[in-house]
XYZ file of C-alpha atoms in Angstrom:
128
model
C 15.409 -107.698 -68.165
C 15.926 -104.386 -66.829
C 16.065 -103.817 -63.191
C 15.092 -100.958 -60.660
C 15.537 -97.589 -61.387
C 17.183 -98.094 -65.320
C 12.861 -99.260 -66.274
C 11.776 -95.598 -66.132
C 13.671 -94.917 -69.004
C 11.024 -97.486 -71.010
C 8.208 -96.893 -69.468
C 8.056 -93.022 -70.693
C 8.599 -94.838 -74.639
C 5.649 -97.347 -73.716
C 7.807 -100.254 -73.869
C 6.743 -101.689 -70.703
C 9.549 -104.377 -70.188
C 8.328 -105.422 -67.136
C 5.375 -106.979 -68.406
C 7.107 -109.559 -70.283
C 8.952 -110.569 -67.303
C 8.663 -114.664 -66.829
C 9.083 -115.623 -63.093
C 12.327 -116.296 -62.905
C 12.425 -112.516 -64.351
C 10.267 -111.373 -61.335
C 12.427 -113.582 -58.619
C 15.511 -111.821 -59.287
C 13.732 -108.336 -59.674
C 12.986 -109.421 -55.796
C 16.532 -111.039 -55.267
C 17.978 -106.908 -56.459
C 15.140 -105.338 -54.053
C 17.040 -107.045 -51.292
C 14.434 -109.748 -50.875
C 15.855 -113.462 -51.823
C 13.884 -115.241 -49.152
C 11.000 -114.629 -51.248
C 11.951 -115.451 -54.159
C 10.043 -118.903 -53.619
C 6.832 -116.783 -53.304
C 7.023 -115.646 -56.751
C 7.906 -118.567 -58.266
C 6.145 -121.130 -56.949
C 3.050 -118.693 -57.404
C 4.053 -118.165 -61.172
C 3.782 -114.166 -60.473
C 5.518 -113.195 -63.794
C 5.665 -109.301 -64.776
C 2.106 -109.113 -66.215
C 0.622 -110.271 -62.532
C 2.835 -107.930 -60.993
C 0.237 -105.632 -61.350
C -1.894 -107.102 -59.017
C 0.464 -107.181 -55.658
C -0.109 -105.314 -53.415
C -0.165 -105.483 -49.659
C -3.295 -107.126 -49.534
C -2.498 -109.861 -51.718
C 1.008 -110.357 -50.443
C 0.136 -112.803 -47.442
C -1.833 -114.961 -50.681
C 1.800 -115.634 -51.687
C 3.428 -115.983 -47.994
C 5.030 -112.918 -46.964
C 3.519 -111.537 -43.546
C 5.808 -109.118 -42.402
C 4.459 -106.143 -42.689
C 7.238 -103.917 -42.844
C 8.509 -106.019 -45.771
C 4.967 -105.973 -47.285
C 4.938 -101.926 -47.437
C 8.643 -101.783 -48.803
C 7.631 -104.651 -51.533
C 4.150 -102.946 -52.557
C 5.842 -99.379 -52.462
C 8.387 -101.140 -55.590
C 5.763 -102.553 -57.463
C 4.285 -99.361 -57.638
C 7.260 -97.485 -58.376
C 7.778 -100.323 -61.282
C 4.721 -99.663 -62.344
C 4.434 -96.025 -62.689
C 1.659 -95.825 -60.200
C 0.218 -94.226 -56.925
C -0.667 -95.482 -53.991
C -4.380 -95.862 -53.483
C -6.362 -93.859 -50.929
C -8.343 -95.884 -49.216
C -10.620 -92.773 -48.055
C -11.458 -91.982 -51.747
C -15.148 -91.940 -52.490
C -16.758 -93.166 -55.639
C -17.800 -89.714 -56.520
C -14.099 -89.349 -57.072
C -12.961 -89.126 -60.736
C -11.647 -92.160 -62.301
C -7.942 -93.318 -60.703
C -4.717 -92.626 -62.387
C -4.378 -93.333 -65.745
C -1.391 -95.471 -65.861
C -3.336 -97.883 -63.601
C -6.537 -98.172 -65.290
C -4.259 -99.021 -68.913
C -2.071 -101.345 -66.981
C -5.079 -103.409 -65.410
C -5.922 -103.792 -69.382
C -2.058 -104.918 -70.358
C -2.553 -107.861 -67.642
C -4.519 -110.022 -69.627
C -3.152 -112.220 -72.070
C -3.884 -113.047 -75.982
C -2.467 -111.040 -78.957
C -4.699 -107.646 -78.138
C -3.777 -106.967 -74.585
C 0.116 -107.881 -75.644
C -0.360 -104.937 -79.028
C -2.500 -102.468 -77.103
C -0.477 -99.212 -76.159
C -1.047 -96.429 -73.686
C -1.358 -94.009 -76.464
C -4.411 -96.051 -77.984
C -5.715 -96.290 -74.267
C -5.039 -92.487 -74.059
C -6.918 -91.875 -77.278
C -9.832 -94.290 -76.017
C -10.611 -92.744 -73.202
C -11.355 -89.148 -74.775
């Protein structure tokens, strides 16, 4: 498992290591953010790397963790992990489509052998 900062490295060679993360995987990702108290909120929620994708501030009190300072610090990592933005939340749906890197990684966090194969570059060439 790589941790932090050493992921972009990966993620620019569509590797993506963070999506075969297991929970125990995601609990010490949390334990190097400087974050251990939570590291029963991942676990006993089974939030492995692939449902990383989905945490966000909203969703963080679903898993236990209400302070809000810690919720914008923990969200702002995911993201970073991720290679995404942050949402606005004034966009309108007139707006073009959102980042790319978000859209393909909602489609990596399903399971069975085609989400697991599929690569951003197919996703890139898809969406011409």
């Amino acid at each position: 498992m790589q941790m932090g900062g050493s992921f972009y490295g990966n993620r620019h060679t569509g590797k993506m290591a963070f999506l075969h993360w297991s929970c125990q995987d995601v609990a010490k990702w949390i334990i190097s953010l400087g974050y251990p108290h939570y590291t029963a909120c991942f676990t006993e929620n089974l939030i492995t790397g692939k449902k990383l994708i989905y945490v966000n501030c909203c969703y963080l009190p679903r898993l236990g963790i209400t302070d809000f300072e810690d919720m914008k610090a923990i969200s702002a990592h995911v993201r970073e992990l991720l290679g995404t933005s942050e949402p606005l939340w004034s966009r309108s749906i007139a707006d073009p489509p959102r980042d790319s890197m978000g859209l393909f990684l909602e489609k990596k966090s399903r399971t069975g052998d085609w989400a697991d194969s599929f690569t951003y570059t197919q996703f890139l060439d898809r969406k011409q």
